[in-house]
mmCIF file of C-alpha atoms in Angstrom:
data_model
loop_
_atom_site.group_PDB
_atom_site.id
_atom_site.type_symbol
_atom_site.label_atom_id
_atom_site.label_comp_id
_atom_site.label_asym_id
_atom_site.label_seq_id
_atom_site.Cartn_x
_atom_site.Cartn_y
_atom_site.Cartn_z
ATOM 1 C CA UNK A 1 0.000 0.000 0.000
ATOM 2 C CA UNK A 2 2.839 2.389 0.894
ATOM 3 C CA UNK A 3 4.504 1.686 -2.451
ATOM 4 C CA UNK A 4 1.227 2.288 -4.252
ATOM 5 C CA UNK A 5 0.685 5.627 -2.466
ATOM 6 C CA UNK A 6 4.263 6.646 -3.254
ATOM 7 C CA UNK A 7 3.759 5.877 -6.935
ATOM 8 C CA UNK A 8 0.511 7.850 -6.988
ATOM 9 C CA UNK A 9 2.235 10.825 -5.342
ATOM 10 C CA UNK A 10 5.096 10.696 -7.820
ATOM 11 C CA UNK A 11 2.666 10.542 -10.731
ATOM 12 C CA UNK A 12 0.716 13.510 -9.342
ATOM 13 C CA UNK A 13 3.866 15.550 -8.625
ATOM 14 C CA UNK A 14 5.293 14.680 -12.009
ATOM 15 C CA UNK A 15 2.059 15.607 -13.712
ATOM 16 C CA UNK A 16 1.913 18.928 -11.903
ATOM 17 C CA UNK A 17 5.541 19.703 -12.733
ATOM 18 C CA UNK A 18 5.051 18.730 -16.363
ATOM 19 C CA UNK A 19 1.850 20.747 -16.518
ATOM 20 C CA UNK A 20 3.623 23.773 -15.049
ATOM 21 C CA UNK A 21 6.457 23.453 -17.552
ATOM 22 C CA UNK A 22 4.056 23.146 -20.476
ATOM 23 C CA UNK A 23 1.831 25.997 -19.294
ATOM 24 C CA UNK A 24 4.785 28.231 -18.413
ATOM 25 C CA UNK A 25 6.336 28.079 -21.855
ATOM 26 C CA UNK A 26 3.409 29.500 -23.867
ATOM 27 C CA UNK A 27 2.757 32.094 -21.149
ATOM 28 C CA UNK A 28 6.335 33.332 -21.314
ATOM 29 C CA UNK A 29 6.244 33.444 -25.107
ATOM 30 C CA UNK A 30 2.924 35.266 -25.020
ATOM 31 C CA UNK A 31 4.241 37.855 -22.574
ATOM 32 C CA UNK A 32 7.191 38.604 -24.806
ATOM 33 C CA UNK A 33 5.128 38.598 -27.983
ATOM 34 C CA UNK A 34 2.290 40.732 -26.689
ATOM 35 C CA UNK A 35 2.534 44.434 -27.453
ATOM 36 C CA UNK A 36 0.708 47.588 -26.698
ATOM 37 C CA UNK A 37 0.706 49.145 -30.142
ATOM 38 C CA UNK A 38 1.257 52.850 -30.575
ATOM 39 C CA UNK A 39 0.051 53.749 -34.050
ATOM 40 C CA UNK A 40 1.421 57.250 -34.519
ATOM 41 C CA UNK A 41 0.375 59.423 -37.460
ATOM 42 C CA UNK A 42 2.414 62.457 -38.485
ATOM 43 C CA UNK A 43 0.619 65.797 -38.693
ATOM 44 C CA UNK A 44 1.813 68.470 -41.108
ATOM 45 C CA UNK A 45 0.271 71.589 -39.515
ATOM 46 C CA UNK A 46 0.210 73.933 -42.518
ATOM 47 C CA UNK A 47 -3.498 74.484 -43.106
ATOM 48 C CA UNK A 48 -4.284 77.516 -40.976
ATOM 49 C CA UNK A 49 -3.580 81.231 -40.976
ATOM 50 C CA UNK A 50 -0.102 81.565 -39.472
ATOM 51 C CA UNK A 51 1.276 85.150 -39.390
ATOM 52 C CA UNK A 52 4.627 84.221 -40.969
ATOM 53 C CA UNK A 53 2.873 81.915 -43.376
ATOM 54 C CA UNK A 54 0.432 84.588 -44.551
ATOM 55 C CA UNK A 55 3.221 87.150 -44.955
ATOM 56 C CA UNK A 56 5.655 84.961 -46.887
ATOM 57 C CA UNK A 57 3.816 81.959 -48.335
ATOM 58 C CA UNK A 58 0.027 81.753 -48.293
ATOM 59 C CA UNK A 59 -1.597 85.207 -48.533
ATOM 60 C CA UNK A 60 -5.176 83.900 -48.758
ATOM 61 C CA UNK A 61 -5.215 83.185 -45.010
ATOM 62 C CA UNK A 62 -6.032 79.471 -45.285
ATOM 63 C CA UNK A 63 -2.474 78.202 -45.145
ATOM 64 C CA UNK A 64 -1.381 75.568 -47.633
ATOM 65 C CA UNK A 65 -4.952 74.762 -48.630
ATOM 66 C CA UNK A 66 -4.488 77.399 -51.324
ATOM 67 C CA UNK A 67 -1.723 75.293 -52.903
ATOM 68 C CA UNK A 68 -3.547 71.979 -52.406
ATOM 69 C CA UNK A 69 -6.644 73.330 -54.159
ATOM 70 C CA UNK A 70 -4.516 74.277 -57.177
ATOM 71 C CA UNK A 71 -3.253 70.739 -57.712
ATOM 72 C CA UNK A 72 -3.737 69.745 -61.354
ATOM 73 C CA UNK A 73 -3.678 66.365 -63.159
ATOM 74 C CA UNK A 74 -0.369 65.520 -64.880
ATOM 75 C CA UNK A 75 -1.559 62.348 -66.646
ATOM 76 C CA UNK A 76 -4.805 60.512 -67.460
ATOM 77 C CA UNK A 77 -6.541 59.376 -64.304
ATOM 78 C CA UNK A 78 -4.351 61.473 -62.010
ATOM 79 C CA UNK A 79 -6.312 62.270 -58.842
ATOM 80 C CA UNK A 80 -5.639 65.990 -58.477
ATOM 81 C CA UNK A 81 -6.657 68.117 -56.750
ATOM 82 C CA UNK A 82 -7.257 65.912 -53.713
ATOM 83 C CA UNK A 83 -10.742 66.336 -52.272
ATOM 84 C CA UNK A 84 -11.178 66.016 -48.489
ATOM 85 C CA UNK A 85 -14.473 64.437 -47.441
ATOM 86 C CA UNK A 86 -14.840 66.891 -44.559
ATOM 87 C CA UNK A 87 -13.923 69.978 -46.539
ATOM 88 C CA UNK A 88 -11.104 72.441 -46.011
ATOM 89 C CA UNK A 89 -11.196 72.811 -42.243
ATOM 90 C CA UNK A 90 -8.371 74.676 -40.532
ATOM 91 C CA UNK A 91 -6.031 72.524 -38.466
ATOM 92 C CA UNK A 92 -5.936 75.051 -35.600
ATOM 93 C CA UNK A 93 -9.712 74.863 -35.115
ATOM 94 C CA UNK A 94 -10.372 72.734 -32.006
ATOM 95 C CA UNK A 95 -13.728 71.554 -33.369
ATOM 96 C CA UNK A 96 -11.980 70.222 -36.473
ATOM 97 C CA UNK A 97 -9.369 68.473 -34.362
ATOM 98 C CA UNK A 98 -12.011 67.005 -32.038
ATOM 99 C CA UNK A 99 -13.435 65.198 -35.061
ATOM 100 C CA UNK A 100 -9.919 64.066 -36.019
ATOM 101 C CA UNK A 101 -9.308 62.632 -32.556
ATOM 102 C CA UNK A 102 -12.593 60.730 -32.489
ATOM 103 C CA UNK A 103 -12.017 59.289 -35.966
ATOM 104 C CA UNK A 104 -8.406 58.393 -35.195
ATOM 105 C CA UNK A 105 -9.042 56.641 -31.887
ATOM 106 C CA UNK A 106 -12.102 54.829 -33.253
ATOM 107 C CA UNK A 107 -9.870 53.274 -35.916
ATOM 108 C CA UNK A 108 -6.737 52.460 -33.900
ATOM 109 C CA UNK A 109 -4.576 55.568 -34.304
ATOM 110 C CA UNK A 110 -3.644 56.589 -30.762
ATOM 111 C CA UNK A 111 -0.702 58.997 -31.157
ATOM 112 C CA UNK A 112 -0.260 62.171 -33.201
ATOM 113 C CA UNK A 113 3.263 63.327 -34.045
ATOM 114 C CA UNK A 114 3.218 67.054 -34.695
ATOM 115 C CA UNK A 115 5.794 68.535 -37.059
ATOM 116 C CA UNK A 116 7.189 71.482 -35.101
ATOM 117 C CA UNK A 117 9.170 74.432 -36.485
ATOM 118 C CA UNK A 118 11.430 77.230 -35.305
ATOM 119 C CA UNK A 119 12.435 79.863 -37.867
ATOM 120 C CA UNK A 120 13.635 83.457 -37.556
ATOM 121 C CA UNK A 121 14.062 83.042 -33.791
ATOM 122 C CA UNK A 122 10.456 82.037 -33.256
ATOM 123 C CA UNK A 123 7.851 79.296 -33.692
ATOM 124 C CA UNK A 124 6.134 78.609 -37.014
ATOM 125 C CA UNK A 125 2.807 76.791 -37.546
ATOM 126 C CA UNK A 126 2.549 76.170 -33.800
ATOM 127 C CA UNK A 127 -1.112 77.190 -33.612
ATOM 128 C CA UNK A 128 -2.229 73.816 -34.979
ATOM 129 C CA UNK A 129 -0.888 72.150 -31.853
ATOM 130 C CA UNK A 130 -1.492 74.932 -29.327
ATOM 131 C CA UNK A 131 -4.964 76.023 -30.444
ATOM 132 C CA UNK A 132 -6.193 73.047 -32.437
ATOM 133 C CA UNK A 133 -5.096 69.942 -30.575
ATOM 134 C CA UNK A 134 -4.499 71.197 -27.040
ATOM 135 C CA UNK A 135 -7.791 73.124 -26.982
ATOM 136 C CA UNK A 136 -9.790 70.197 -28.349
ATOM 137 C CA UNK A 137 -12.145 69.044 -25.577
ATOM 138 C CA UNK A 138 -11.247 65.399 -26.145
ATOM 139 C CA UNK A 139 -7.483 65.805 -26.600
ATOM 140 C CA UNK A 140 -6.599 63.548 -23.676
ATOM 141 C CA UNK A 141 -8.009 60.565 -25.608
ATOM 142 C CA UNK A 142 -4.955 60.904 -27.832
ATOM 143 C CA UNK A 143 -1.260 60.941 -26.969
ATOM 144 C CA UNK A 144 1.067 63.246 -28.884
ATOM 145 C CA UNK A 145 4.687 64.115 -29.301
ATOM 146 C CA UNK A 146 6.838 66.516 -31.284
ATOM 147 C CA UNK A 147 9.114 66.060 -34.245
ATOM 148 C CA UNK A 148 11.337 69.115 -34.627
ATOM 149 C CA UNK A 149 11.242 69.551 -38.397
ATOM 150 C CA UNK A 150 14.486 71.532 -38.493
ATOM 151 C CA UNK A 151 15.046 71.697 -42.242
ATOM 152 C CA UNK A 152 15.726 74.705 -44.460
ATOM 153 C CA UNK A 153 12.921 76.099 -46.612
ATOM 154 C CA UNK A 154 13.467 77.470 -50.108
ATOM 155 C CA UNK A 155 11.246 80.272 -51.364
ATOM 156 C CA UNK A 156 9.451 78.153 -53.950
ATOM 157 C CA UNK A 157 9.226 74.939 -51.912
ATOM 158 C CA UNK A 158 5.873 75.582 -50.239
ATOM 159 C CA UNK A 159 4.348 77.882 -52.876
ATOM 160 C CA UNK A 160 5.864 77.852 -56.345
ATOM 161 C CA UNK A 161 2.867 79.861 -57.586
ATOM 162 C CA UNK A 162 4.335 82.852 -55.745
ATOM 163 C CA UNK A 163 8.049 82.286 -56.197
ATOM 164 C CA UNK A 164 8.368 80.341 -59.476
ATOM 165 C CA UNK A 165 12.036 79.317 -59.871
ATOM 166 C CA UNK A 166 13.398 81.115 -56.805
ATOM 167 C CA UNK A 167 15.342 78.436 -54.939
ATOM 168 C CA UNK A 168 17.083 80.800 -52.510
ATOM 169 C CA UNK A 169 16.734 79.965 -48.821
ATOM 170 C CA UNK A 170 13.709 81.639 -47.258
ATOM 171 C CA UNK A 171 14.266 80.206 -43.777
ATOM 172 C CA UNK A 172 17.456 78.628 -42.486
ATOM 173 C CA UNK A 173 16.780 76.052 -39.767
ATOM 174 C CA UNK A 174 20.148 76.416 -38.053
ATOM 175 C CA UNK A 175 19.898 77.674 -34.460
ATOM 176 C CA UNK A 176 22.409 79.219 -32.076
ATOM 177 C CA UNK A 177 22.794 78.297 -28.408
ATOM 178 C CA UNK A 178 20.540 81.139 -27.279
ATOM 179 C CA UNK A 179 17.649 79.978 -29.446
ATOM 180 C CA UNK A 180 18.322 76.347 -28.641
ATOM 181 C CA UNK A 181 17.927 77.054 -24.926
ATOM 182 C CA UNK A 182 14.650 78.862 -25.630
ATOM 183 C CA UNK A 183 13.432 75.838 -27.606
ATOM 184 C CA UNK A 184 14.391 73.450 -24.798
ATOM 185 C CA UNK A 185 12.564 75.520 -22.198
ATOM 186 C CA UNK A 186 9.540 75.968 -24.452
ATOM 187 C CA UNK A 187 8.934 72.322 -25.288
ATOM 188 C CA UNK A 188 9.511 71.141 -21.710
ATOM 189 C CA UNK A 189 7.055 73.588 -20.175
ATOM 190 C CA UNK A 190 4.552 73.829 -23.004
ATOM 191 C CA UNK A 191 4.332 70.166 -24.011
ATOM 192 C CA UNK A 192 6.311 67.599 -21.999
ATOM 193 C CA UNK A 193 4.362 68.349 -18.821
ATOM 194 C CA UNK A 194 1.050 67.505 -20.460
ATOM 195 C CA UNK A 195 -0.369 64.223 -19.126
ATOM 196 C CA UNK A 196 -0.932 62.897 -22.652
ATOM 197 C CA UNK A 197 2.544 63.690 -23.982
ATOM 198 C CA UNK A 198 3.956 60.410 -25.309
ATOM 199 C CA UNK A 199 6.652 58.902 -23.129
ATOM 200 C CA UNK A 200 8.808 55.777 -23.217
ATOM 201 C CA UNK A 201 9.712 54.491 -19.743
ATOM 202 C CA UNK A 202 8.492 57.784 -18.336
ATOM 203 C CA UNK A 203 10.774 59.800 -20.629
ATOM 204 C CA UNK A 204 9.223 62.343 -23.024
ATOM 205 C CA UNK A 205 9.968 61.482 -26.647
ATOM 206 C CA UNK A 206 11.466 64.263 -28.764
ATOM 207 C CA UNK A 207 12.105 63.497 -32.419
ATOM 208 C CA UNK A 208 14.518 65.465 -34.625
ATOM 209 C CA UNK A 209 14.157 65.391 -38.402
ATOM 210 C CA UNK A 210 17.318 66.911 -39.884
ATOM 211 C CA UNK A 211 20.329 65.533 -38.058
ATOM 212 C CA UNK A 212 22.655 67.248 -40.522
ATOM 213 C CA UNK A 213 21.137 70.637 -39.740
ATOM 214 C CA UNK A 214 21.310 69.916 -36.028
ATOM 215 C CA UNK A 215 25.029 69.146 -36.273
ATOM 216 C CA UNK A 216 25.562 72.260 -38.401
ATOM 217 C CA UNK A 217 24.021 74.295 -35.580
ATOM 218 C CA UNK A 218 26.766 73.137 -33.234
ATOM 219 C CA UNK A 219 29.926 73.848 -35.215
ATOM 220 C CA UNK A 220 29.466 70.852 -37.498
ATOM 221 C CA UNK A 221 30.615 68.582 -34.683
ATOM 222 C CA UNK A 222 28.772 65.425 -33.544
ATOM 223 C CA UNK A 223 30.582 65.736 -30.211
ATOM 224 C CA UNK A 224 29.372 69.318 -29.694
ATOM 225 C CA UNK A 225 25.907 68.194 -30.737
ATOM 226 C CA UNK A 226 26.068 65.504 -28.056
ATOM 227 C CA UNK A 227 26.787 68.233 -25.492
ATOM 228 C CA UNK A 228 23.718 70.143 -26.674
ATOM 229 C CA UNK A 229 21.536 67.043 -26.415
ATOM 230 C CA UNK A 230 22.967 66.254 -22.970
ATOM 231 C CA UNK A 231 22.049 69.793 -21.889
ATOM 232 C CA UNK A 232 18.492 69.071 -23.043
ATOM 233 C CA UNK A 233 18.465 65.823 -21.045
ATOM 234 C CA UNK A 234 19.613 67.598 -17.876
ATOM 235 C CA UNK A 235 16.910 70.247 -18.204
ATOM 236 C CA UNK A 236 14.301 67.517 -18.643
ATOM 237 C CA UNK A 237 15.539 65.791 -15.477
ATOM 238 C CA UNK A 238 15.415 69.090 -13.599
ATOM 239 C CA UNK A 239 11.766 69.306 -14.655
ATOM 240 C CA UNK A 240 11.081 66.055 -12.810
ATOM 241 C CA UNK A 241 11.295 63.420 -15.536
ATOM 242 C CA UNK A 242 13.615 60.386 -15.360
ATOM 243 C CA UNK A 243 15.225 61.406 -18.636
ATOM 244 C CA UNK A 244 14.624 62.318 -22.274
ATOM 245 C CA UNK A 245 14.125 59.887 -25.147
ATOM 246 C CA UNK A 246 15.697 61.582 -28.177
ATOM 247 C CA UNK A 247 14.686 60.093 -31.498
ATOM 248 C CA UNK A 248 16.686 60.336 -34.727
ATOM 249 C CA UNK A 249 14.210 60.945 -37.550
ATOM 250 C CA UNK A 250 14.699 61.285 -41.286
ATOM 251 C CA UNK A 251 13.092 60.556 -44.625
ATOM 252 C CA UNK A 252 12.658 56.938 -45.570
ATOM 253 C CA UNK A 253 16.314 56.449 -46.362
ATOM 254 C CA UNK A 254 17.894 54.144 -48.937
ATOM 255 C CA UNK A 255 20.062 51.047 -49.038
ATOM 256 C CA UNK A 256 23.490 51.912 -47.649
ATOM 257 C CA UNK A 257 26.980 50.796 -48.557
ATOM 258 C CA UNK A 258 28.938 49.081 -45.783
ATOM 259 C CA UNK A 259 30.840 52.294 -45.120
ATOM 260 C CA UNK A 260 27.680 54.417 -45.034
ATOM 261 C CA UNK A 261 26.053 51.924 -42.678
ATOM 262 C CA UNK A 262 29.026 52.064 -40.296
ATOM 263 C CA UNK A 263 28.990 55.865 -40.352
ATOM 264 C CA UNK A 264 25.252 55.931 -39.684
ATOM 265 C CA UNK A 265 25.598 53.597 -36.704
ATOM 266 C CA UNK A 266 28.509 55.615 -35.334
ATOM 267 C CA UNK A 267 26.691 58.959 -35.598
ATOM 268 C CA UNK A 268 23.669 57.574 -33.760
ATOM 269 C CA UNK A 269 25.983 56.284 -31.023
ATOM 270 C CA UNK A 270 28.235 59.348 -30.710
ATOM 271 C CA UNK A 271 25.315 61.754 -30.382
ATOM 272 C CA UNK A 272 23.487 59.470 -27.972
ATOM 273 C CA UNK A 273 20.171 58.977 -29.737
ATOM 274 C CA UNK A 274 17.775 56.562 -28.027
ATOM 275 C CA UNK A 275 15.968 55.350 -31.136
ATOM 276 C CA UNK A 276 15.539 55.873 -34.876
ATOM 277 C CA UNK A 277 12.251 56.596 -36.661
ATOM 278 C CA UNK A 278 11.362 57.367 -40.268
ATOM 279 C CA UNK A 279 9.065 60.085 -41.593
ATOM 280 C CA UNK A 280 8.021 58.065 -44.618
ATOM 281 C CA UNK A 281 8.929 54.921 -46.528
ATOM 282 C CA UNK A 282 12.163 54.886 -48.524
ATOM 283 C CA UNK A 283 12.662 53.385 -51.970
ATOM 284 C CA UNK A 284 10.015 55.387 -53.834
ATOM 285 C CA UNK A 285 8.456 53.601 -56.813
ATOM 286 C CA UNK A 286 5.417 54.139 -59.033
ATOM 287 C CA UNK A 287 4.109 50.760 -57.862
ATOM 288 C CA UNK A 288 3.018 50.854 -54.219
ATOM 289 C CA UNK A 289 3.845 47.175 -53.720
ATOM 290 C CA UNK A 290 7.397 47.689 -55.007
ATOM 291 C CA UNK A 291 7.644 50.819 -52.877
ATOM 292 C CA UNK A 292 6.644 48.787 -49.837
ATOM 293 C CA UNK A 293 9.124 45.997 -50.604
ATOM 294 C CA UNK A 294 11.926 48.523 -51.066
ATOM 295 C CA UNK A 295 11.126 50.163 -47.752
ATOM 296 C CA UNK A 296 11.144 46.835 -45.927
ATOM 297 C CA UNK A 297 14.608 45.987 -47.275
ATOM 298 C CA UNK A 298 15.865 49.382 -46.093
ATOM 299 C CA UNK A 299 14.302 48.770 -42.685
ATOM 300 C CA UNK A 300 15.892 45.320 -42.430
ATOM 301 C CA UNK A 301 19.317 46.766 -43.173
ATOM 302 C CA UNK A 302 18.911 49.545 -40.593
ATOM 303 C CA UNK A 303 17.651 47.092 -38.013
ATOM 304 C CA UNK A 304 20.639 44.806 -38.564
ATOM 305 C CA UNK A 305 23.208 47.524 -37.849
ATOM 306 C CA UNK A 306 21.637 49.651 -35.109
ATOM 307 C CA UNK A 307 22.124 49.140 -31.379
ATOM 308 C CA UNK A 308 19.013 51.190 -30.561
ATOM 309 C CA UNK A 309 15.361 50.541 -31.442
ATOM 310 C CA UNK A 310 14.253 51.224 -35.013
ATOM 311 C CA UNK A 311 10.565 51.964 -35.392
ATOM 312 C CA UNK A 312 8.857 51.029 -38.673
ATOM 313 C CA UNK A 313 6.969 53.501 -40.849
ATOM 314 C CA UNK A 314 4.234 52.832 -43.388
ATOM 315 C CA UNK A 315 3.266 55.499 -45.926
ATOM 316 C CA UNK A 316 -0.225 55.841 -47.356
ATOM 317 C CA UNK A 317 1.200 56.935 -50.713
ATOM 318 C CA UNK A 318 3.138 59.710 -52.408
ATOM 319 C CA UNK A 319 2.114 62.523 -54.760
ATOM 320 C CA UNK A 320 3.684 65.939 -54.159
ATOM 321 C CA UNK A 321 2.907 67.325 -57.624
ATOM 322 C CA UNK A 322 0.937 70.300 -56.173
ATOM 323 C CA UNK A 323 4.309 71.667 -55.027
ATOM 324 C CA UNK A 324 6.337 70.929 -58.143
ATOM 325 C CA UNK A 325 5.167 71.922 -61.635
ATOM 326 C CA UNK A 326 7.769 69.766 -63.416
ATOM 327 C CA UNK A 327 6.803 66.496 -61.741
ATOM 328 C CA UNK A 328 4.769 63.867 -63.545
ATOM 329 C CA UNK A 329 3.681 60.254 -63.547
ATOM 330 C CA UNK A 330 7.110 58.786 -62.720
ATOM 331 C CA UNK A 331 7.279 60.865 -59.531
ATOM 332 C CA UNK A 332 3.963 59.600 -58.176
ATOM 333 C CA UNK A 333 2.896 56.332 -56.525
ATOM 334 C CA UNK A 334 -0.069 55.353 -58.689
ATOM 335 C CA UNK A 335 -0.057 51.547 -59.237
ATOM 336 C CA UNK A 336 -1.601 49.288 -56.571
ATOM 337 C CA UNK A 337 -1.999 52.239 -54.206
ATOM 338 C CA UNK A 338 -5.097 51.001 -52.366
ATOM 339 C CA UNK A 339 -6.333 50.758 -48.773
ATOM 340 C CA UNK A 340 -5.970 46.958 -48.975
ATOM 341 C CA UNK A 341 -2.308 47.213 -50.003
ATOM 342 C CA UNK A 342 -1.735 49.714 -47.209
ATOM 343 C CA UNK A 343 -3.334 47.316 -44.712
ATOM 344 C CA UNK A 344 -1.060 44.507 -45.898
ATOM 345 C CA UNK A 345 2.024 46.673 -45.331
ATOM 346 C CA UNK A 346 0.718 47.709 -41.923
ATOM 347 C CA UNK A 347 0.393 44.040 -41.004
ATOM 348 C CA UNK A 348 4.079 43.548 -41.897
ATOM 349 C CA UNK A 349 5.021 46.493 -39.677
ATOM 350 C CA UNK A 350 2.975 44.955 -36.870
ATOM 351 C CA UNK A 351 4.854 41.657 -37.287
ATOM 352 C CA UNK A 352 8.113 43.600 -37.102
ATOM 353 C CA UNK A 353 6.963 45.128 -33.805
ATOM 354 C CA UNK A 354 6.022 41.680 -32.513
ATOM 355 C CA UNK A 355 9.466 40.365 -33.434
ATOM 356 C CA UNK A 356 11.057 43.103 -31.290
ATOM 357 C CA UNK A 357 9.368 42.508 -27.917
ATOM 358 C CA UNK A 358 12.119 44.352 -26.056
ATOM 359 C CA UNK A 359 11.113 47.700 -27.562
ATOM 360 C CA UNK A 360 7.835 49.670 -27.557
ATOM 361 C CA UNK A 361 5.350 48.724 -30.262
ATOM 362 C CA UNK A 362 5.571 52.115 -31.956
ATOM 363 C CA UNK A 363 4.623 52.191 -35.636
ATOM 364 C CA UNK A 364 4.557 55.516 -37.466
ATOM 365 C CA UNK A 365 2.275 56.330 -40.375
ATOM 366 C CA UNK A 366 2.856 58.945 -43.021
ATOM 367 C CA UNK A 367 0.586 60.666 -42.532
ATOM 368 C CA UNK A 368 -2.596 61.961 -40.981
ATOM 369 C CA UNK A 369 -3.039 64.948 -43.274
ATOM 370 C CA UNK A 370 -0.231 65.278 -45.851
ATOM 371 C CA UNK A 371 -2.708 66.295 -48.554
ATOM 372 C CA UNK A 372 -0.031 68.138 -50.492
ATOM 373 C CA UNK A 373 2.131 64.987 -50.614
ATOM 374 C CA UNK A 374 -0.707 62.561 -51.333
ATOM 375 C CA UNK A 375 -0.236 60.617 -48.094
ATOM 376 C CA UNK A 376 -3.081 60.922 -45.591
ATOM 377 C CA UNK A 377 -5.394 58.801 -43.460
ATOM 378 C CA UNK A 378 -8.143 61.407 -43.316
ATOM 379 C CA UNK A 379 -11.224 60.469 -45.364
ATOM 380 C CA UNK A 380 -11.520 61.850 -48.879
ATOM 381 C CA UNK A 381 -13.974 61.707 -51.779
ATOM 382 C CA UNK A 382 -12.155 58.843 -53.541
ATOM 383 C CA UNK A 383 -11.553 56.298 -50.782
ATOM 384 C CA UNK A 384 -13.873 57.506 -48.053
ATOM 385 C CA UNK A 385 -12.702 56.036 -44.743
ATOM 386 C CA UNK A 386 -10.783 53.291 -46.544
ATOM 387 C CA UNK A 387 -7.356 54.018 -45.089
ATOM 388 C CA UNK A 388 -8.656 54.463 -41.549
ATOM 389 C CA UNK A 389 -10.592 51.215 -41.914
ATOM 390 C CA UNK A 390 -7.321 49.557 -42.944
ATOM 391 C CA UNK A 391 -5.729 50.620 -39.644
ATOM 392 C CA UNK A 392 -8.752 49.288 -37.775
ATOM 393 C CA UNK A 393 -8.580 45.928 -39.568
ATOM 394 C CA UNK A 394 -4.954 45.444 -38.562
ATOM 395 C CA UNK A 395 -4.817 46.829 -35.024
ATOM 396 C CA UNK A 396 -8.343 46.512 -33.621
ATOM 397 C CA UNK A 397 -10.034 43.686 -35.497
ATOM 398 C CA UNK A 398 -6.871 41.608 -35.940
ATOM 399 C CA UNK A 399 -7.930 40.552 -39.427
ATOM 400 C CA UNK A 400 -4.378 39.680 -40.482
ATOM 401 C CA UNK A 401 -3.722 37.577 -37.360
ATOM 402 C CA UNK A 402 -6.597 35.118 -37.712
ATOM 403 C CA UNK A 403 -4.969 32.445 -39.837
#
C-alpha cells in the first residue's frame, strides 16, 4: 500500500511539474510577444492662418490649402486636386481636431506626431498644436509628441505659384545656443508636462528630423551636438522626468553601402540617440507594392546595424505634384496604391513590432493629413474612410492575425 501511495504521489507531482512546464512556456512566449501598439500618425500643420505663413507663403489666409486646391492632373486618371471628405477645415480649429481625434481613436490611431518648427528666432505653424489639438475638448483621448522639423525652406518649396524658380533659402533652420535654450525651455514647459505627452519608460519622446542641420548648428561637430543634447536631457531631469528619449528621424532612407552603414551607426551612437524613426517609406516607386518591398529591405538593413530601437513607418502613398510643376507620372505612386495594399504593409510592420518585444510597439504612419504629398489617413472623396478602416482591420479587429 505504501509503495502504491508513493507511486501515486510521484505521478501527481510529475504531472503537476510537467503541466507547469508546459503551461509556463506558452505564457512566457505570449508575454514577450504581446505588445501595446502605438500607431502614430504624423501631422503636417500647414493648413491655418499663421502670421509668418500669410506674410511669406500663403496670402489667402487658409495656409497651404491654397496650394492643395490648385493641384492639377499631370496624366490621365491622375487624382488631383485631392478632395477632403470633410472639406477644407483649418487645423488650428479645435472643433476640427475634435473630429480628427474621435475618428483616429475609433480606428486604432492613438498617437499624433506634430511637425514642429522654429524659424527666424520664433515658432512657425505652432497654432495647430497649441490652439487646435491642445484646446480640443477630447485631446486627452490621444497621446502626442513633437518632431522638430528643423530643415531649411526654399522660397518656392511651399508655394511655387508665388516664387516660381526662386530656390534661394527663405528660412534657415540652423539655431544658435541662445535659441536652442529657448526651444528646450519651451517644449519642456509647453508640451512635456502635459499628461498625454507620449513617453517611453516615463521619458518624453522628442524626435529630430534633420540631423545634418542639427550638427551644423553646433559647429558641425557630432561631439558638440552631443553636449547640446545632454544639456536638453539635464533640463528635462530638472523638470522632474527620469530622462529624455531623443529620437533620430529622417526621410525613408535608402540602401546603404557598408561604409555608409558604419557611419550611420557611429553617428547615432556618438550623439546618444535613443531610437531611430522614419518620416516616410524609402525606396520610392510608381508601384506601391514595389515601394513597400523597397522600404522593408531598407528597414531590415537599418535594423541589422543599429544598437538602438528602429521603429517602422508605413506610408499611405506619395504625390507631391501640387508643389512641383515639373513632376509627372514617374514621380507619383499610382499603381496598386489602395487601402488593402496599405493594410497589408501595416500588417508587416505589426509583425516587425512583434518580433522586437524588447522595444515599444511604436509604428509611425505617413501621414494623418499630408494632402499636399498625397499621403493621408483622413477620409476623402475617392476612398472615403478606406485608409482608416485599414488601420482598424490590422490593429483593432486583428484581421491579419486570424490564420
